[in-house]
Each structure stands twice: as C-alpha cells, then as structure tokens.
C-alpha cells in the first residue's frame, strides 16, 4: 500500500481539483457564487477534514485495512461530488 503521505496528497489533490472544477464551471456559465457550487465546495472541505482525521487516527487494530477503507471512502465521496458538479453545468 502507498504511504500515508501519498494518501494525504491524494486526498488533497482530488478534493482540490473538485473545488477548482466548481470555480471553472461557475466561471464558464456566469453563475459565480451559486448556492449549488458553494454546497459542493463545502462538501469537499468537510470530506477533506473527515478523511484527514481518519488517516491520522492511530488507535486502529489493522492500520493497513483502515487506510484502504479511507481510500475507498475518498473514491466514493469524490464520485458523489463529481456527480453533483456535473449537474451544476
């Protein structure tokens, strides 16, 4: 499995790219600061905070399995946010 540092970078890059995509979508449709876009950004930030807290959790029985679960949660949450983003445009 990849290192914890790589997992944290993946979380940061994936959710950062989603936030950037919201700004780009809003800029191309002249809907800056829309409620829907703000909700997606807020969701990405909340997901980031949650996933980083899970990665930093030390008192787990099987660390490798726990981190694999965090990666799966990242994929699930990112997919849900991208689906919302696709409806934005």
Coordinates of N, CA, C and O in Angstrom, one line a residue:
X1 N 0.8 -1.2 0.0 CA 0.0 0.0 0.0 C 0.9 1.2 0.0 O 2.0 1.2 0.5
X2 N 0.4 2.3 -0.6 CA 1.1 3.5 -0.7 C 1.3 4.1 0.8 O 0.6 3.8 1.7
X3 N 2.2 5.0 0.9 CA 2.5 5.6 2.2 C 1.3 6.5 2.6 O 0.5 6.9 1.8
X4 N 1.4 6.8 3.9 CA 0.3 7.7 4.5 C 0.5 9.1 3.8 O -0.5 9.8 3.5
X5 N 1.7 9.5 3.6 CA 1.9 10.8 2.9 C 1.3 10.9 1.6 O 0.7 11.9 1.2
X6 N 1.4 9.8 0.8 CA 0.8 9.7 -0.5 C -0.7 9.8 -0.4 O -1.4 10.4 -1.3
X7 N -1.3 9.1 0.6 CA -2.7 9.1 0.7 C -3.2 10.5 1.1 O -4.2 11.0 0.5
X8 N -2.5 11.2 1.9 CA -2.9 12.6 2.3 C -2.8 13.5 1.0 O -3.6 14.3 0.8
X9 N -1.7 13.3 0.2 CA -1.6 14.1 -1.0 C -2.7 13.8 -2.0 O -3.3 14.7 -2.6
X10 N -3.1 12.5 -2.1 CA -4.2 12.1 -3.0 C -5.5 12.8 -2.5 O -6.3 13.3 -3.3
X11 N -5.8 12.8 -1.2 CA -7.0 13.4 -0.7 C -6.9 14.9 -1.0 O -7.9 15.4 -1.5
X12 N -5.8 15.5 -0.8 CA -5.7 17.0 -1.1 C -5.9 17.3 -2.6 O -6.6 18.2 -2.9
X13 N -5.2 16.5 -3.4 CA -5.3 16.8 -4.9 C -6.7 16.5 -5.4 O -7.2 17.3 -6.2
X14 N -7.3 15.4 -5.0 CA -8.6 15.0 -5.6 C -9.6 16.1 -5.2 O -10.4 16.6 -6.0
X15 N -9.7 16.4 -3.9 CA -10.7 17.3 -3.5 C -10.4 18.8 -3.9 O -11.3 19.5 -4.2
X16 N -9.1 19.1 -4.0 CA -8.7 20.4 -4.5 C -9.1 20.6 -6.0 O -9.6 21.6 -6.4
X17 N -8.9 19.5 -6.7 CA -9.3 19.5 -8.1 C -10.9 19.7 -8.3 O -11.3 20.4 -9.2
X18 N -11.6 19.1 -7.4 CA -13.1 19.2 -7.5 C -13.5 20.7 -7.2 O -14.3 21.2 -7.9
X19 N -12.8 21.3 -6.2 CA -13.1 22.7 -5.8 C -12.8 23.6 -7.0 O -13.5 24.5 -7.4
X20 N -11.6 23.3 -7.6 CA -11.2 24.1 -8.8 C -12.2 23.9 -9.9 O -12.5 24.9 -10.6
X21 N -12.7 22.7 -10.1 CA -13.6 22.5 -11.2 C -14.9 23.2 -11.0 O -15.6 23.7 -11.9
X22 N -15.3 23.4 -9.7 CA -16.5 24.2 -9.4 C -16.3 25.6 -9.8 O -17.2 26.2 -10.5
X23 N -15.2 26.2 -9.5 CA -14.9 27.6 -9.9 C -14.9 27.7 -11.4 O -15.4 28.7 -11.9
X24 N -14.3 26.8 -12.1 CA -14.2 26.8 -13.6 C -15.6 26.7 -14.2 O -16.0 27.4 -15.1
X25 N -16.4 25.8 -13.6 CA -17.8 25.6 -14.1 C -18.6 26.9 -13.9 O -19.4 27.3 -14.8
X26 N -18.5 27.5 -12.7 CA -19.2 28.7 -12.5 C -18.7 29.9 -13.4 O -19.5 30.7 -13.8
X27 N -17.5 29.9 -13.6 CA -16.9 31.0 -14.5 C -17.4 30.9 -15.9 O -17.7 31.9 -16.6
X28 N -17.5 29.6 -16.4 CA -17.9 29.5 -17.8 C -19.4 29.6 -18.0 O -19.8 29.9 -19.1
X29 N -20.2 29.5 -16.9 CA -21.6 29.7 -17.0 C -22.1 31.0 -16.4 O -23.3 31.2 -16.3
X30 N -21.2 31.8 -16.0 CA -21.6 33.1 -15.4 C -22.5 32.9 -14.2 O -23.4 33.7 -14.0
X31 N -22.3 31.9 -13.4 CA -23.0 31.7 -12.2 C -22.1 31.7 -10.9 O -22.1 30.8 -10.1
X32 N -21.3 32.7 -10.8 CA -20.4 32.8 -9.7 C -21.1 32.8 -8.4 O -22.2 33.4 -8.2
X33 N -20.5 32.1 -7.4 CA -21.0 32.0 -6.0 C -22.5 31.5 -6.0 O -23.3 31.9 -5.2
X34 N -22.8 30.5 -6.8 CA -24.1 29.9 -6.8 C -24.2 29.0 -5.5 O -23.2 28.6 -4.9
X35 N -25.5 28.8 -5.1 CA -25.7 28.0 -3.9 C -25.3 26.6 -4.1 O -24.7 25.9 -3.2
X36 N -25.5 26.1 -5.3 CA -25.1 24.7 -5.6 C -23.6 24.5 -5.6 O -23.1 23.6 -5.1
X37 N -22.9 25.5 -6.2 CA -21.4 25.4 -6.2 C -20.9 25.6 -4.8 O -19.9 24.8 -4.5
X38 N -21.4 26.4 -4.0 CA -21.0 26.6 -2.6 C -21.2 25.3 -1.8 O -20.4 24.9 -1.0
X39 N -22.3 24.6 -2.1 CA -22.6 23.4 -1.4 C -21.6 22.3 -1.8 O -21.2 21.5 -0.9
X40 N -21.2 22.3 -3.0 CA -20.2 21.3 -3.5 C -18.9 21.6 -2.8 O -18.2 20.7 -2.3
X41 N -18.5 22.9 -2.8 CA -17.2 23.2 -2.1 C -17.3 22.9 -0.6 O -16.3 22.4 -0.1
X42 N -18.4 23.2 0.0 CA -18.5 22.9 1.4 C -18.4 21.4 1.7 O -17.8 21.0 2.7
X43 N -19.0 20.6 0.8 CA -19.0 19.2 0.9 C -17.5 18.7 0.7 O -17.1 17.8 1.4
X44 N -16.8 19.3 -0.2 CA -15.4 18.8 -0.4 C -14.5 19.2 0.8 O -13.7 18.4 1.2
X45 N -14.8 20.3 1.4 CA -14.0 20.7 2.6 C -14.3 19.8 3.7 O -13.4 19.3 4.5
X46 N -15.6 19.5 3.9 CA -16.0 18.6 5.0 C -15.4 17.2 4.8 O -15.0 16.6 5.8
X47 N -15.5 16.8 3.6 CA -14.9 15.5 3.3 C -13.4 15.4 3.5 O -12.9 14.5 4.1
X48 N -12.7 16.5 3.1 CA -11.3 16.6 3.4 C -11.0 16.5 4.9 O -10.1 15.7 5.3
X49 N -11.7 17.3 5.7 CA -11.5 17.3 7.1 C -11.7 15.9 7.7 O -11.0 15.4 8.5
X50 N -12.8 15.2 7.3 CA -13.2 13.9 7.8 C -12.1 12.9 7.4 O -11.7 12.1 8.2
X51 N -11.7 12.9 6.1 CA -10.7 11.9 5.7 C -9.4 12.0 6.3 O -8.7 11.1 6.7
X52 N -8.9 13.3 6.5 CA -7.6 13.5 7.1 C -7.7 13.1 8.6 O -6.7 12.5 9.1
X53 N -8.8 13.3 9.3 CA -9.0 12.9 10.6 C -8.9 11.3 10.7 O -8.3 10.8 11.6
X54 N -9.5 10.7 9.7 CA -9.5 9.2 9.7 C -8.0 8.7 9.4 O -7.6 7.7 10.1
X55 N -7.3 9.4 8.6 CA -5.9 9.0 8.3 C -5.1 9.1 9.6 O -4.2 8.3 9.9
X56 N -5.3 10.2 10.3 CA -4.5 10.5 11.5 C -4.9 9.7 12.7 O -4.2 9.7 13.7
X57 N -5.9 8.9 12.6 CA -6.4 8.1 13.7 C -5.4 7.0 13.9 O -5.1 6.2 13.1
X58 N -4.9 6.9 15.2 CA -3.8 6.0 15.5 C -4.3 4.7 16.1 O -3.6 3.6 16.0
X59 N -5.4 4.7 16.8 CA -5.8 3.6 17.6 C -6.8 2.6 16.8 O -7.9 2.4 17.2
X60 N -6.2 2.1 15.8 CA -7.0 1.1 15.0 C -6.3 -0.2 15.0 O -5.0 -0.3 15.2
X61 N -7.0 -1.3 14.9 CA -6.4 -2.6 15.1 C -5.6 -3.0 13.8 O -4.4 -3.4 14.0
X62 N -6.1 -2.8 12.7 CA -5.4 -3.1 11.4 C -5.2 -1.9 10.6 O -6.1 -1.5 9.9
X63 N -4.1 -1.2 10.7 CA -3.8 0.1 10.1 C -3.9 0.0 8.6 O -4.5 0.9 8.0
X64 N -3.4 -1.1 8.0 CA -3.4 -1.2 6.6 C -4.9 -1.3 6.0 O -5.2 -0.7 5.1
X65 N -5.7 -2.1 6.7 CA -7.1 -2.2 6.3 C -7.8 -0.9 6.5 O -8.6 -0.5 5.7
X66 N -7.5 -0.2 7.6 CA -8.2 1.1 7.9 C -7.8 2.1 6.8 O -8.7 2.8 6.3
X67 N -6.6 2.2 6.4 CA -6.2 3.1 5.4 C -6.8 2.8 4.0 O -7.1 3.6 3.2
X68 N -6.9 1.5 3.7 CA -7.6 1.0 2.5 C -9.1 1.5 2.5 O -9.6 1.9 1.5
X69 N -9.7 1.4 3.7 CA -11.0 1.9 3.8 C -11.1 3.4 3.6 O -12.1 3.9 3.0
X70 N -10.1 4.2 4.1 CA -10.1 5.6 3.9 C -10.0 5.9 2.4 O -10.7 6.8 1.9
X71 N -9.1 5.2 1.7 CA -9.0 5.4 0.2 C -10.3 5.1 -0.5 O -10.7 5.8 -1.4
X72 N -11.0 4.0 0.0 CA -12.3 3.7 -0.6 C -13.3 4.8 -0.4 O -14.1 5.1 -1.2
X73 N -13.3 5.4 0.9 CA -14.2 6.5 1.2 C -13.9 7.7 0.3 O -14.8 8.4 -0.1
X74 N -12.6 7.9 0.1 CA -12.2 9.0 -0.8 C -12.8 8.9 -2.2 O -13.4 9.8 -2.8
X75 N -12.7 7.7 -2.8 CA -13.3 7.4 -4.1 C -14.8 7.6 -4.1 O -15.3 8.2 -5.0
X76 N -15.5 7.1 -3.1 CA -16.9 7.2 -3.0 C -17.4 8.6 -2.9 O -18.3 9.1 -3.6
X77 N -16.8 9.4 -2.0 CA -17.1 10.8 -1.8 C -16.8 11.6 -3.0 O -17.6 12.5 -3.4
X78 N -15.6 11.4 -3.6 CA -15.2 12.2 -4.7 C -16.2 11.9 -5.9 O -16.6 12.9 -6.6
X79 N -16.6 10.7 -6.1 CA -17.5 10.3 -7.1 C -18.9 11.1 -6.9 O -19.4 11.6 -7.9
X80 N -19.3 11.1 -5.7 CA -20.6 11.8 -5.4 C -20.5 13.3 -5.7 O -21.4 13.9 -6.2
X81 N -19.3 13.9 -5.3 CA -19.1 15.3 -5.5 C -19.0 15.6 -7.0 O -19.6 16.6 -7.5
X82 N -18.4 14.7 -7.8 CA -18.3 15.0 -9.2 C -19.6 14.8 -9.9 O -19.9 15.6 -10.8
X83 N -20.5 13.9 -9.4 CA -21.8 13.8 -10.0 C -22.6 15.1 -9.7 O -23.3 15.6 -10.6
X84 N -22.5 15.7 -8.6 CA -23.1 17.0 -8.3 C -22.5 18.1 -9.1 O -23.3 18.9 -9.6
X85 N -21.2 18.0 -9.3 CA -20.6 19.0 -10.2 C -21.1 18.9 -11.6 O -21.3 19.9 -12.3
X86 N -21.3 17.7 -12.1 CA -21.7 17.6 -13.5 C -23.2 18.1 -13.7 O -23.5 18.6 -14.7
X87 N -24.0 18.1 -12.6 CA -25.3 18.7 -12.7 C -25.3 20.2 -12.6 O -26.2 20.8 -13.0
X88 N -24.2 20.7 -12.1 CA -24.0 22.2 -12.0 C -23.9 22.9 -13.3 O -24.5 23.9 -13.5
X89 N -23.2 22.2 -14.2 CA -23.0 22.9 -15.5 C -24.1 22.7 -16.5 O -25.1 23.1 -16.8

